[in-house]
Coordinates of C-alpha atoms in Angstrom, one line a residue:
Chain M
M198 CA 12.2 -26.9 39.8
A199 CA 11.7 -24.1 42.4
E200 CA 8.2 -23.0 43.2
A201 CA 7.1 -19.7 41.7
T202 CA 7.6 -16.7 44.0
D203 CA 6.3 -13.1 43.8
N204 CA 9.6 -12.1 42.4
D205 CA 9.1 -14.2 39.3
I206 CA 7.8 -12.1 36.4
I207 CA 7.6 -15.1 34.0
V208 CA 6.4 -18.5 35.1
V209 CA 6.3 -21.3 32.6
R210 CA 5.0 -24.7 33.6
D211 CA 5.3 -27.8 31.4
V212 CA 4.6 -26.1 28.1
H213 CA 4.1 -28.2 25.0
K214 CA 3.8 -27.1 21.4
W215 CA 3.2 -29.1 18.3
Y216 CA 3.5 -28.0 14.6
G217 CA 1.2 -30.6 13.1
Q218 CA 2.7 -33.9 14.1
F219 CA 6.1 -32.3 15.0
H220 CA 6.5 -32.0 18.8
A221 CA 8.5 -28.7 19.0
L222 CA 8.3 -28.0 22.8
R223 CA 8.2 -31.1 25.0
G224 CA 7.4 -29.9 28.5
V225 CA 9.4 -26.7 29.2
S226 CA 9.3 -25.2 32.7
M227 CA 11.2 -22.1 33.7
N228 CA 10.8 -19.1 36.0
V229 CA 12.4 -15.8 35.3
K230 CA 12.9 -13.2 38.1
R231 CA 12.5 -9.5 37.7
G232 CA 15.7 -7.9 36.4
E233 CA 17.1 -11.3 35.4
V234 CA 19.0 -11.7 32.1
V235 CA 18.6 -15.1 30.6
V236 CA 20.4 -16.2 27.5
I237 CA 19.0 -19.2 25.7
F238 CA 21.1 -21.2 23.2
G239 CA 21.1 -24.5 21.4
P240 CA 21.2 -26.1 18.0
S241 CA 18.9 -24.8 15.3
G242 CA 15.5 -26.5 15.4
S243 CA 15.8 -27.0 19.2
G244 CA 12.7 -24.9 19.9
K245 CA 14.5 -21.9 21.5
S246 CA 12.9 -19.4 19.2
T247 CA 9.5 -21.1 19.4
F248 CA 9.8 -20.9 23.2
I249 CA 10.4 -17.2 23.5
R250 CA 7.7 -16.6 20.9
T251 CA 5.2 -18.3 23.2
I252 CA 5.9 -15.8 25.9
N253 CA 4.1 -13.0 24.0
R254 CA 1.8 -15.5 22.2
L255 CA 3.2 -15.1 18.7
E256 CA 3.1 -18.9 19.0
E257 CA 0.3 -20.6 20.8
H258 CA 1.2 -23.3 23.3
Q259 CA -1.1 -26.3 23.4
R260 CA -0.5 -27.6 26.9
G261 CA 0.9 -26.2 30.1
Q262 CA 0.8 -22.8 31.6
I263 CA 2.5 -19.5 30.9
I264 CA 2.0 -16.6 33.4
V265 CA 3.5 -13.2 32.5
D266 CA 3.5 -10.4 35.1
G267 CA 0.6 -12.1 36.9
I268 CA -1.6 -12.6 33.8
E269 CA -2.0 -16.1 32.4
L270 CA -1.8 -16.4 28.6
T271 CA -5.1 -17.9 27.4
N272 CA -7.1 -17.5 24.2
D273 CA -8.6 -14.3 25.6
I274 CA -7.4 -11.7 23.2
R275 CA -7.6 -9.0 25.9
N276 CA -5.2 -10.9 28.1
I277 CA -2.8 -11.4 25.1
E278 CA -2.9 -7.7 24.2
A279 CA -2.4 -6.7 27.8
I280 CA 0.7 -8.9 28.0
R281 CA 2.1 -7.7 24.6
M282 CA 2.0 -4.1 25.9
E283 CA 4.4 -5.2 28.8
V284 CA 6.6 -7.4 26.7
G285 CA 8.9 -5.9 24.0
M286 CA 10.3 -8.1 21.2
V287 CA 13.3 -7.7 18.9
F288 CA 13.5 -10.0 15.9
Q289 CA 16.3 -11.5 13.9
S290 CA 15.2 -9.7 10.7
F291 CA 14.4 -6.4 12.5
N292 CA 10.9 -6.2 11.0
L293 CA 10.9 -2.4 11.0
F294 CA 7.9 -0.9 9.1
P295 CA 9.5 0.2 5.8
H296 CA 6.8 2.7 4.9
L297 CA 7.3 4.7 8.1
T298 CA 10.2 6.9 9.2
V299 CA 12.4 5.9 12.1
M300 CA 10.5 8.3 14.3
Q301 CA 7.1 7.0 13.2
N302 CA 8.2 3.4 13.7
I303 CA 8.9 4.3 17.3
T304 CA 5.9 6.5 18.1
L305 CA 3.3 4.3 16.4
A306 CA 2.5 1.9 19.2
P307 CA 2.7 4.5 22.1
T308 CA 0.3 6.8 20.3
W309 CA -2.2 4.1 19.1
V310 CA -2.0 1.7 22.0
R311 CA -0.9 3.7 25.0
K312 CA -2.8 6.8 23.7
W313 CA 0.0 9.1 24.4
S314 CA 0.0 12.6 22.7
R315 CA 2.2 13.0 19.7
A316 CA 4.5 15.4 21.5
Q317 CA 5.0 13.0 24.4
A318 CA 5.6 10.0 22.2
E319 CA 8.1 12.0 20.1
A320 CA 10.0 13.2 23.1
K321 CA 10.2 9.6 24.4
A322 CA 11.4 8.4 21.0
M323 CA 14.1 11.1 20.8
E324 CA 15.3 10.1 24.3
L325 CA 15.4 6.4 23.2
L326 CA 17.2 7.2 19.9
K327 CA 19.8 9.1 21.9
R328 CA 20.1 6.1 24.2
V329 CA 20.8 3.7 21.3
G330 CA 23.1 6.3 19.7
I331 CA 21.4 7.3 16.5
P332 CA 19.3 10.5 17.2
E333 CA 20.3 12.0 13.9
Q334 CA 18.5 9.2 11.9
A335 CA 15.0 10.1 13.2
G336 CA 13.7 11.4 9.9
K337 CA 15.1 8.6 7.7
F338 CA 13.3 5.5 6.4
P339 CA 14.5 2.1 7.6
G340 CA 15.8 1.2 4.1
Q341 CA 18.3 4.0 4.4
L342 CA 20.0 2.6 7.5
S343 CA 22.6 -0.1 8.0
G344 CA 21.6 -3.4 9.6
G345 CA 23.1 -2.4 12.9
Q346 CA 21.2 0.9 12.9
Q347 CA 18.0 -0.8 12.0
Q348 CA 18.3 -3.3 14.8
R349 CA 19.0 -0.4 17.3
V350 CA 15.8 1.3 16.0
A351 CA 13.9 -1.9 16.6
I352 CA 15.2 -2.0 20.2
A353 CA 14.1 1.6 20.6
R354 CA 10.7 0.8 19.1
A355 CA 10.2 -2.0 21.6
L356 CA 11.4 0.1 24.5
A357 CA 9.0 3.0 23.6
M358 CA 6.1 1.0 25.0
Q359 CA 8.0 0.9 28.3
P360 CA 7.9 -2.9 28.6
K361 CA 8.8 -4.8 31.8
I362 CA 10.3 -7.6 29.8
M363 CA 12.3 -7.7 26.6
L364 CA 12.5 -10.7 24.3
F365 CA 15.4 -10.9 21.8
D366 CA 15.1 -13.6 19.1
E367 CA 18.6 -13.9 17.6
P368 CA 19.1 -10.2 17.4
T369 CA 22.5 -10.3 15.9
S370 CA 22.3 -13.3 13.6
A371 CA 21.5 -11.2 10.5
L372 CA 24.2 -8.6 11.1
D373 CA 27.7 -8.2 9.6
P374 CA 30.4 -8.7 12.2
E375 CA 31.3 -5.1 12.6
M376 CA 27.7 -4.2 13.4
I377 CA 27.1 -6.9 16.0
K378 CA 29.1 -5.0 18.6
E379 CA 27.0 -1.8 18.4
V380 CA 23.8 -3.9 19.0
L381 CA 25.3 -5.9 21.8
D382 CA 26.5 -2.6 23.5
V383 CA 22.9 -1.4 23.5
M384 CA 21.7 -4.7 25.0
T385 CA 24.4 -4.6 27.6
D386 CA 23.4 -1.1 28.6
L387 CA 19.8 -2.2 28.8
A388 CA 20.7 -5.2 31.0
E389 CA 22.7 -3.0 33.3
S390 CA 19.6 -0.7 33.7
G391 CA 17.8 -3.6 35.3
M392 CA 15.6 -4.8 32.4
T393 CA 14.3 -8.4 32.5
M394 CA 15.6 -9.9 29.3
L395 CA 15.2 -13.3 27.5
V396 CA 17.8 -13.5 24.8
V397 CA 18.1 -16.3 22.2
S398 CA 21.6 -15.9 21.0
H399 CA 24.9 -17.6 20.3
E400 CA 27.0 -14.5 21.3
M401 CA 28.9 -16.3 24.0
G402 CA 30.9 -13.2 24.9
F403 CA 27.7 -11.4 25.7
A404 CA 26.4 -14.4 27.5
R405 CA 29.5 -14.7 29.7
S406 CA 29.7 -11.0 30.7
V407 CA 26.0 -10.0 30.9
A408 CA 23.8 -13.0 31.5
H409 CA 22.7 -14.1 34.9
R410 CA 21.7 -17.5 33.7
L411 CA 22.4 -19.6 30.6
V412 CA 19.8 -22.1 29.3
F413 CA 20.7 -24.8 26.9
F414 CA 17.8 -26.1 24.7
D415 CA 17.9 -29.2 22.6
A416 CA 15.1 -31.2 20.9
G417 CA 12.4 -29.1 22.6
V418 CA 13.5 -29.5 26.2
I419 CA 15.8 -27.6 28.5
V420 CA 18.8 -29.8 28.8
E421 CA 20.7 -27.8 31.3
Q422 CA 20.7 -24.3 32.9
G423 CA 22.9 -22.5 35.4
A424 CA 25.3 -19.6 35.9
P425 CA 27.4 -18.8 32.8
R426 CA 30.6 -19.8 34.6
D427 CA 29.2 -23.3 35.5
I428 CA 27.8 -23.9 32.0
F429 CA 30.9 -22.8 30.2
F430 CA 33.6 -24.4 32.4
N431 CA 31.7 -27.3 34.0
P432 CA 28.7 -28.4 32.0
A433 CA 27.0 -31.5 33.5
E434 CA 25.5 -32.8 30.4
E435 CA 27.4 -34.4 27.5
R436 CA 25.2 -32.7 24.9
T437 CA 25.9 -29.3 26.3
K438 CA 29.6 -30.0 26.3
K439 CA 29.5 -31.1 22.7
F440 CA 27.5 -28.1 21.5
L441 CA 29.7 -25.7 23.4
S442 CA 32.9 -27.2 21.9
Q443 CA 31.3 -26.7 18.4
I444 CA 30.5 -23.1 18.8
L445 CA 33.5 -22.0 20.9
Q446 CA 36.3 -23.5 18.8
Chain T
M281 CA 50.5 23.0 -6.8
T282 CA 51.1 22.0 -10.4
T283 CA 48.9 18.9 -10.3
Q284 CA 45.7 20.9 -10.6
T285 CA 45.9 21.3 -14.4
Q286 CA 46.2 17.5 -15.1
P287 CA 42.8 15.9 -15.0
T288 CA 42.7 12.8 -12.8
P289 CA 41.0 9.7 -14.3
D290 CA 37.8 10.3 -12.4
T291 CA 37.3 13.8 -13.8
L292 CA 37.9 12.7 -17.4
K293 CA 34.9 13.4 -19.7
P294 CA 33.4 10.5 -21.7
P295 CA 34.2 10.6 -25.4
A296 CA 31.9 13.0 -27.3
T297 CA 30.6 10.2 -29.5
S298 CA 29.0 8.3 -26.6
V299 CA 26.9 11.2 -25.1
G300 CA 24.3 13.6 -26.3
V301 CA 22.0 13.3 -29.3
I302 CA 24.7 11.9 -31.6
G303 CA 25.7 9.3 -29.0
W304 CA 22.2 8.3 -28.4
L305 CA 21.5 7.9 -32.1
R306 CA 24.6 5.8 -32.6
K307 CA 23.9 3.6 -29.7
N308 CA 20.2 3.0 -30.2
L309 CA 19.5 3.4 -33.9
F310 CA 22.7 2.9 -35.9
S311 CA 24.8 0.5 -33.9
T312 CA 25.2 -2.0 -36.7
W313 CA 24.4 -2.0 -40.5
Y314 CA 21.3 -4.1 -40.0
N315 CA 20.0 -1.9 -37.2
A316 CA 20.6 1.1 -39.5
L317 CA 18.6 -0.6 -42.2
L318 CA 15.8 -1.4 -39.7
T319 CA 15.8 2.2 -38.6
F320 CA 15.2 3.4 -42.1
I321 CA 12.5 0.8 -42.8
A322 CA 10.7 1.9 -39.6
L323 CA 11.0 5.6 -40.5
Y324 CA 9.4 4.9 -43.8
G325 CA 6.6 2.9 -42.1
I326 CA 6.0 5.8 -39.7
Y327 CA 6.0 8.2 -42.6
L328 CA 3.3 6.2 -44.4
V329 CA 1.0 5.8 -41.4
V330 CA 1.4 9.3 -40.0
G331 CA 1.2 10.8 -43.5
S332 CA -2.0 9.2 -44.5
L333 CA -3.5 9.8 -41.1
W334 CA -2.6 13.5 -41.3
N335 CA -3.9 13.6 -44.9
F336 CA -7.3 12.2 -43.6
I337 CA -7.4 14.5 -40.6
S338 CA -6.7 17.7 -42.6
T339 CA -8.9 17.0 -45.6
T340 CA -12.0 15.3 -44.2
D341 CA -15.2 17.0 -43.1
W342 CA -15.5 17.1 -39.3
S343 CA -19.0 18.6 -39.3
V344 CA -20.4 15.4 -37.8
I345 CA -18.4 16.2 -34.6
T346 CA -18.9 20.0 -34.5
A347 CA -22.7 19.6 -35.1
N348 CA -23.0 17.1 -32.4
L349 CA -20.5 18.4 -29.9
R350 CA -23.1 19.0 -27.2
L351 CA -24.3 15.4 -27.6
F352 CA -20.8 14.0 -27.3
M353 CA -20.2 16.0 -24.1
V354 CA -23.4 15.7 -22.1
G355 CA -25.9 13.6 -24.2
R356 CA -29.5 14.6 -23.6
Y357 CA -28.8 16.6 -20.5
P358 CA -31.3 19.5 -20.8
A359 CA -29.7 22.6 -22.4
E360 CA -31.0 25.0 -19.8
E361 CA -29.4 22.9 -17.0
T362 CA -26.0 22.6 -18.6
W363 CA -24.7 25.2 -16.3
R364 CA -24.7 22.5 -13.6
V365 CA -22.2 20.4 -15.5
L366 CA -20.0 23.4 -16.0
A367 CA -20.3 24.5 -12.4
S368 CA -19.2 21.0 -11.4
L369 CA -16.2 21.4 -13.6
A370 CA -15.5 24.7 -11.9
L371 CA -15.6 23.1 -8.5
F372 CA -13.3 20.4 -9.7
A373 CA -11.0 23.0 -11.1
L374 CA -10.9 24.8 -7.8
L375 CA -9.9 21.6 -6.0
V376 CA -7.3 20.6 -8.5
G377 CA -5.8 24.1 -8.3
A378 CA -5.7 24.0 -4.5
S379 CA -4.2 20.5 -4.6
W380 CA -1.5 21.8 -6.9
A381 CA -0.5 24.5 -4.4
V382 CA -0.7 22.1 -1.4
W383 CA 0.8 18.9 -2.7
G384 CA 2.4 19.6 -6.1
G385 CA 3.6 16.5 -7.9
V386 CA 0.7 14.6 -9.3
A387 CA -1.7 17.4 -8.6
R388 CA 0.5 19.8 -10.6
A389 CA 0.4 17.5 -13.6
A390 CA -3.4 17.1 -13.3
A391 CA -3.8 20.9 -13.1
I392 CA -1.8 21.4 -16.3
L393 CA -3.7 18.7 -18.1
L394 CA -7.1 20.1 -16.9
A395 CA -6.0 23.6 -18.0
S396 CA -5.1 22.3 -21.5
V397 CA -8.5 20.5 -21.7
F398 CA -10.3 23.8 -20.8
F399 CA -8.2 25.6 -23.3
T400 CA -9.0 23.1 -26.0
A401 CA -12.7 23.3 -25.2
M402 CA -12.5 27.1 -25.7
V403 CA -11.1 26.6 -29.2
L404 CA -13.8 24.0 -30.1
P405 CA -17.0 25.3 -31.6
F406 CA -19.2 25.4 -28.4
G407 CA -21.7 28.2 -27.8
A408 CA -20.4 31.5 -26.5
N409 CA -21.9 30.8 -23.1
E410 CA -19.9 27.5 -22.8
R411 CA -16.7 29.1 -23.9
L412 CA -17.1 31.8 -21.3
W413 CA -17.6 29.1 -18.7
M414 CA -14.5 27.4 -19.9
A415 CA -12.5 30.6 -19.4
G416 CA -14.0 30.9 -16.0
N417 CA -13.0 27.3 -15.2
L418 CA -9.5 28.1 -16.3
A419 CA -9.5 31.0 -13.9
C420 CA -10.8 28.7 -11.2
I421 CA -7.7 26.6 -11.4
G422 CA -5.7 29.8 -10.7
I423 CA -8.1 30.9 -7.9
G424 CA -7.9 27.4 -6.3
F425 CA -4.1 27.6 -6.5
G426 CA -4.2 31.0 -4.8
I427 CA -6.4 29.7 -2.0
G428 CA -4.3 26.6 -1.5
Y429 CA -1.1 28.7 -1.6
I430 CA -2.3 31.1 1.1
T431 CA -4.1 28.7 3.5
R432 CA -2.1 25.5 3.1
A433 CA -5.0 23.7 4.6
R434 CA -4.2 20.1 3.9
R435 CA -6.9 18.6 6.1
V436 CA -9.6 20.9 4.8
L437 CA -8.7 20.0 1.3
V438 CA -8.9 16.3 1.9
W439 CA -12.4 16.8 3.4
A440 CA -13.3 19.0 0.4
W441 CA -12.3 16.3 -2.0
L442 CA -14.3 13.7 -0.1
A443 CA -17.3 16.0 0.0
S444 CA -17.0 17.1 -3.7
L445 CA -18.1 13.8 -5.2
P446 CA -21.5 13.6 -3.5
L447 CA -21.9 17.4 -3.9
I448 CA -21.3 17.1 -7.7
A449 CA -23.6 14.1 -7.9
L450 CA -26.4 16.0 -6.1
L451 CA -25.8 19.1 -8.2
L452 CA -26.0 17.1 -11.5
Y453 CA -29.0 15.0 -10.4
G454 CA -30.9 17.8 -8.8
V455 CA -31.7 18.4 -5.2
G456 CA -33.7 21.0 -3.3
G457 CA -34.9 23.7 -5.6
L458 CA -33.1 22.4 -8.6
P459 CA -35.2 20.4 -11.1
R460 CA -34.3 16.8 -11.3
V461 CA -32.3 15.5 -14.2
A462 CA -32.7 11.7 -14.2
T463 CA -29.5 9.8 -15.0
D464 CA -31.2 8.3 -18.0
L465 CA -30.8 11.7 -19.6
W466 CA -27.1 11.8 -18.9
G467 CA -25.0 10.9 -21.9
G468 CA -21.8 11.3 -23.8
L469 CA -18.6 12.0 -21.9
L470 CA -20.6 13.1 -18.8
L471 CA -22.0 9.6 -18.6
T472 CA -18.7 7.9 -19.3
L473 CA -17.0 9.8 -16.6
A474 CA -19.9 9.4 -14.1
L475 CA -19.8 5.6 -14.6
S476 CA -16.0 5.5 -14.3
I477 CA -15.6 7.7 -11.3
V478 CA -18.4 6.2 -9.3
G479 CA -17.1 2.7 -10.4
I480 CA -13.6 3.5 -9.2
V481 CA -14.5 5.3 -6.0
A482 CA -17.0 2.6 -4.9
S483 CA -15.2 -0.6 -6.1
F484 CA -11.9 0.3 -4.4
P485 CA -13.1 0.1 -0.8
L486 CA -15.3 -2.9 -1.7
G487 CA -12.4 -4.7 -3.3
V488 CA -10.1 -4.1 -0.4
L489 CA -12.8 -5.3 2.0
L490 CA -13.2 -8.5 -0.1
A491 CA -9.5 -9.1 -0.2
V492 CA -9.2 -8.7 3.5
G493 CA -12.3 -10.9 4.0
R494 CA -10.7 -13.6 1.9
Q495 CA -7.9 -13.8 4.4
S496 CA -10.2 -13.8 7.4
S497 CA -9.9 -16.5 10.0
Y498 CA -13.7 -16.8 10.1
P499 CA -14.7 -19.5 7.5
A500 CA -18.1 -18.0 6.8
I501 CA -16.6 -14.6 5.8
R502 CA -13.8 -16.3 3.9
W503 CA -16.1 -18.5 1.9
F504 CA -18.5 -15.7 1.1
C505 CA -15.6 -13.6 -0.3
V506 CA -14.1 -16.5 -2.3
A507 CA -17.5 -17.4 -3.7
Y508 CA -18.3 -13.8 -4.7
I509 CA -14.9 -13.2 -6.3
E510 CA -14.8 -16.4 -8.3
L511 CA -18.4 -16.1 -9.3
I512 CA -18.0 -12.5 -10.6
R513 CA -14.7 -13.3 -12.3
G514 CA -16.2 -16.3 -14.0
V515 CA -18.8 -14.1 -15.8
P516 CA -18.2 -11.7 -18.7
L517 CA -18.9 -8.0 -17.9
I518 CA -21.4 -7.8 -20.6
T519 CA -23.6 -10.5 -19.2
L520 CA -23.5 -8.8 -15.8
L521 CA -24.7 -5.6 -17.5
F522 CA -27.5 -7.4 -19.3
M523 CA -28.5 -9.2 -16.1
M524 CA -28.7 -5.9 -14.3
Q525 CA -30.8 -4.3 -17.1
I526 CA -33.1 -7.2 -17.7
M527 CA -33.2 -9.4 -14.6
L528 CA -32.9 -6.9 -11.8
P529 CA -36.5 -5.5 -12.3
L530 CA -37.8 -9.0 -11.9
F531 CA -36.4 -9.2 -8.4
L532 CA -37.5 -5.7 -7.3
P533 CA -40.9 -5.3 -5.6
E534 CA -43.7 -3.8 -7.7
G535 CA -43.4 -0.1 -8.2
L536 CA -39.8 0.2 -7.2
T537 CA -37.6 1.0 -10.2
V538 CA -33.9 1.8 -10.4
E539 CA -32.7 4.1 -13.2
R540 CA -30.9 2.2 -15.9
V541 CA -27.7 4.1 -15.4
M542 CA -27.7 3.2 -11.8
R543 CA -28.1 -0.4 -12.6
A544 CA -25.1 -0.2 -15.0
M545 CA -23.1 1.5 -12.2
V546 CA -23.9 -1.3 -9.8
A547 CA -22.7 -3.8 -12.4
F548 CA -19.4 -2.0 -12.9
I549 CA -18.8 -1.7 -9.1
L550 CA -19.6 -5.4 -8.5
F551 CA -17.4 -6.5 -11.4
T552 CA -14.4 -4.3 -10.7
A553 CA -14.4 -5.0 -7.0
A554 CA -13.8 -8.7 -7.6
Y555 CA -10.7 -7.9 -9.7
I556 CA -9.5 -5.2 -7.2
A557 CA -9.9 -7.8 -4.5
E558 CA -7.5 -10.2 -6.3
V559 CA -5.0 -7.4 -7.0
V560 CA -5.0 -6.4 -3.3
R561 CA -4.7 -10.0 -2.2
G562 CA -1.5 -10.3 -4.2
G563 CA -0.3 -7.2 -2.4
L564 CA -1.3 -8.6 1.0
Q565 CA 0.6 -11.8 0.3
A566 CA 3.7 -9.9 -0.6
I567 CA 4.0 -8.4 2.9
P568 CA 6.4 -10.6 5.0
R569 CA 4.8 -12.2 8.1
G570 CA 7.3 -10.4 10.3
Q571 CA 5.5 -7.1 9.7
A572 CA 2.3 -8.4 11.3
E573 CA 4.2 -10.1 14.0
A574 CA 6.2 -7.0 14.9
A575 CA 2.9 -5.0 15.0
R576 CA 1.2 -7.5 17.2
A577 CA 4.2 -7.8 19.5
L578 CA 3.9 -4.1 20.1
G579 CA 0.4 -4.5 21.3
L580 CA -1.5 -3.3 18.2
N581 CA -4.8 -5.2 17.7
G582 CA -5.7 -6.9 14.4
I583 CA -7.6 -4.0 12.9
L584 CA -4.8 -1.4 13.7
T585 CA -2.2 -3.8 12.3
L586 CA -4.2 -4.2 9.1
L587 CA -4.9 -0.4 8.7
L588 CA -1.5 1.0 9.8
I589 CA 1.0 -1.6 8.8
I590 CA -0.3 -4.2 6.2
L591 CA -2.6 -2.2 4.0
P592 CA -0.5 0.8 3.4
Q593 CA 2.4 -1.4 2.2
A594 CA 0.2 -3.7 0.2
L595 CA -1.7 -1.0 -1.5
R596 CA 1.5 0.8 -2.4
L597 CA 2.7 -2.3 -4.1
T598 CA -0.5 -2.8 -6.1
I599 CA -0.7 0.7 -7.6
P600 CA 0.4 -0.4 -11.1
A601 CA -2.0 -3.3 -11.3
M602 CA -4.8 -1.3 -9.6
M603 CA -4.4 1.5 -12.0
G604 CA -4.6 -1.0 -14.9
Q605 CA -7.9 -2.2 -13.5
F606 CA -9.2 1.4 -13.3
I607 CA -8.1 2.2 -16.8
S608 CA -9.8 -1.0 -18.1
L609 CA -13.0 0.0 -16.2
F610 CA -12.9 3.4 -17.8
K611 CA -12.7 1.8 -21.3
D612 CA -15.2 -0.9 -20.5
T613 CA -17.9 1.7 -19.7
S614 CA -18.3 1.8 -23.5
L615 CA -20.1 -1.5 -23.2
V616 CA -23.1 0.2 -21.8
A617 CA -23.7 1.3 -25.4
I618 CA -24.7 -2.3 -26.1
V619 CA -27.4 -2.3 -23.5
G620 CA -28.7 0.9 -24.9
L621 CA -27.2 3.7 -22.8
L622 CA -25.8 6.7 -24.6
D623 CA -22.4 7.1 -23.2
L624 CA -19.5 8.4 -25.4
A625 CA -19.6 5.2 -27.5
G626 CA -23.4 5.1 -27.6
I627 CA -23.5 8.7 -28.8
A628 CA -20.9 7.9 -31.4
N629 CA -23.1 5.1 -32.7
A630 CA -26.1 7.4 -32.8
A631 CA -24.2 10.2 -34.5
A632 CA -22.7 7.9 -37.1
N633 CA -26.3 6.8 -38.0
Q634 CA -27.7 10.3 -38.4
P635 CA -29.0 10.7 -42.0
D636 CA -27.0 13.9 -42.5
F637 CA -23.7 12.3 -41.7
L638 CA -24.0 8.8 -43.1
G639 CA -20.6 7.3 -43.9
R640 CA -18.8 9.4 -41.3
Q641 CA -18.0 6.6 -38.9
A642 CA -14.3 7.1 -39.2
E643 CA -14.4 10.7 -38.0
V644 CA -16.7 9.8 -35.1
Y645 CA -14.7 6.9 -33.8
L646 CA -11.4 8.6 -34.3
F647 CA -12.8 11.5 -32.2
I648 CA -14.0 9.3 -29.3
A649 CA -10.8 7.2 -29.5
L650 CA -8.8 10.4 -28.9
I651 CA -10.9 11.2 -25.9
Y652 CA -10.5 7.7 -24.4
F653 CA -6.8 7.9 -25.1
V654 CA -6.3 11.2 -23.4
F655 CA -8.0 10.1 -20.2
S656 CA -6.3 6.7 -20.2
A657 CA -2.9 8.2 -20.8
A658 CA -3.5 10.7 -18.0
M659 CA -4.4 8.0 -15.6
A660 CA -1.4 5.9 -16.5
Y661 CA 0.9 8.9 -16.2
G662 CA -0.7 9.8 -12.8
S663 CA -0.2 6.3 -11.6
R664 CA 3.5 6.4 -12.5
R665 CA 3.9 9.8 -10.7
L666 CA 2.1 8.4 -7.7
E667 CA 4.4 5.4 -7.6
K668 CA 7.4 7.7 -7.7
T669 CA 6.1 9.9 -5.0
L670 CA 5.4 7.0 -2.7
G671 CA 8.7 5.4 -3.5
V672 CA 7.6 2.0 -4.7
G673 CA 10.5 -0.3 -5.0
E674 CA 12.8 2.1 -3.2
R675 CA 12.1 1.6 0.4

């Protein structure tokens, strides 16, 4: 485990998490550099979603240390909210606000949290909608969009806060196959722009072409991590090998 | 180019027997011989009921209503101050008219209903003065519509609505140079509406607060809300009304009295708030956890998440149940007659016992039933329109 450097935007040291008696994270340590794209994969129940949800404190860790952009996550609500402003999150089930239009979904946080003017927030929202390829949907409600369009709105919504880090929790798992590509294209474009990204996903094509590092989770620990080429073609651990052979057949 | 004349399968019309009035009748009333039989039996039953009712309405003596019309409307509110009630109606008419122009939809339906109420009142045997006022109020709807149409001032209108309630209350109660009319003199429909409107307007925010408090992470707040809700729900409304009338004075310091109508108002507010709280709690629980998580992940704090994300969705879901509570509150105000207040039902009891009109209960209760029904039906209709406007179940 390399020591943390100034270039590390996320530092995680020996993090543990229990749900009641169940030990979900058993000592996870990991550093993420600025601009790095990390794809986390592993069997269901391995703690990978729990892990990225601890990064913005949607899940509380009970032991260890998490430092995001120089701020340590503690019970201090001001610290948590400061970090959440810098960390965007995209969920498996989109979680768009169904009572607000696409435009309102995107401008909500910038106007209420960053205190931007409405005009400024709307200009930014339009720019982001163009970037994710659906500017014509601005006036619609989420329920009127396809799954792929909804997820792209969710990405735009997270980006509107101008985060330094983006977390993706299985962003394509709830999508039909033909819509997966449109979301992955947006994510690829985002990675190429230099965004720091933590992605929980089993999209191995995306992992191979975009990720700088793959991390394999099992039973609440990091079993193995490394460059995509090494993990895919030369995994050191038997468990990694077995899991990859199951999802890549 | 010859294919044009031949209708393709998707442009074929349905057979004439399955659409229109005939189609509807066949499908719903005469689909089988026994359904046809039931239809005829039901028609005969309707004929009997409606026929005898009409017979009663057209032949009976309605003088118990016409002689007491003033009592039914405002109770013992002093005659020389009645203009204040009518002026309040005029203000209300202005606002409804303006809302019609600005929002349409529900407000339009309300304006039409209000206009027909004013119109009916003009036909009823009120004094000439009151009839003139009603004509003026009718005009106020039009004036309000004009103002709303020209200015389109949504924000001002919202503030005007918010300000109207205390304004009307002060006007009716008396403030400044106006002589005071204690609420114990209010009666009839005026009292029924005062109890209902104050009950609805005050119990709604209190109920929402209780529902939110019940979900609080602070045990003290949570337990207080649970205790309050369960305590109130475990007691019949009538006992709460009696407790307020009889026991409250025992707790108040010497010399301090609260008007009896106010005590009843407090009872209704406390009672309805507990039920509203449970309705809202149901709505809050129906909102997926992901909504709050997404809001928190964006950096919104707990209060903003509640106000901007959770409550708007939860309240929209609860409109039907909430409106049910309000309608039931409106009808339950008639219970104040039992503790001796002269609301619509109280006046009805009094009128039916007047020596001149002994044995006229049927007319009296039919009349107030009609009034209760008109208001309840209007509320139910308004709630359905509101659901539609807000798209419940669609998005």
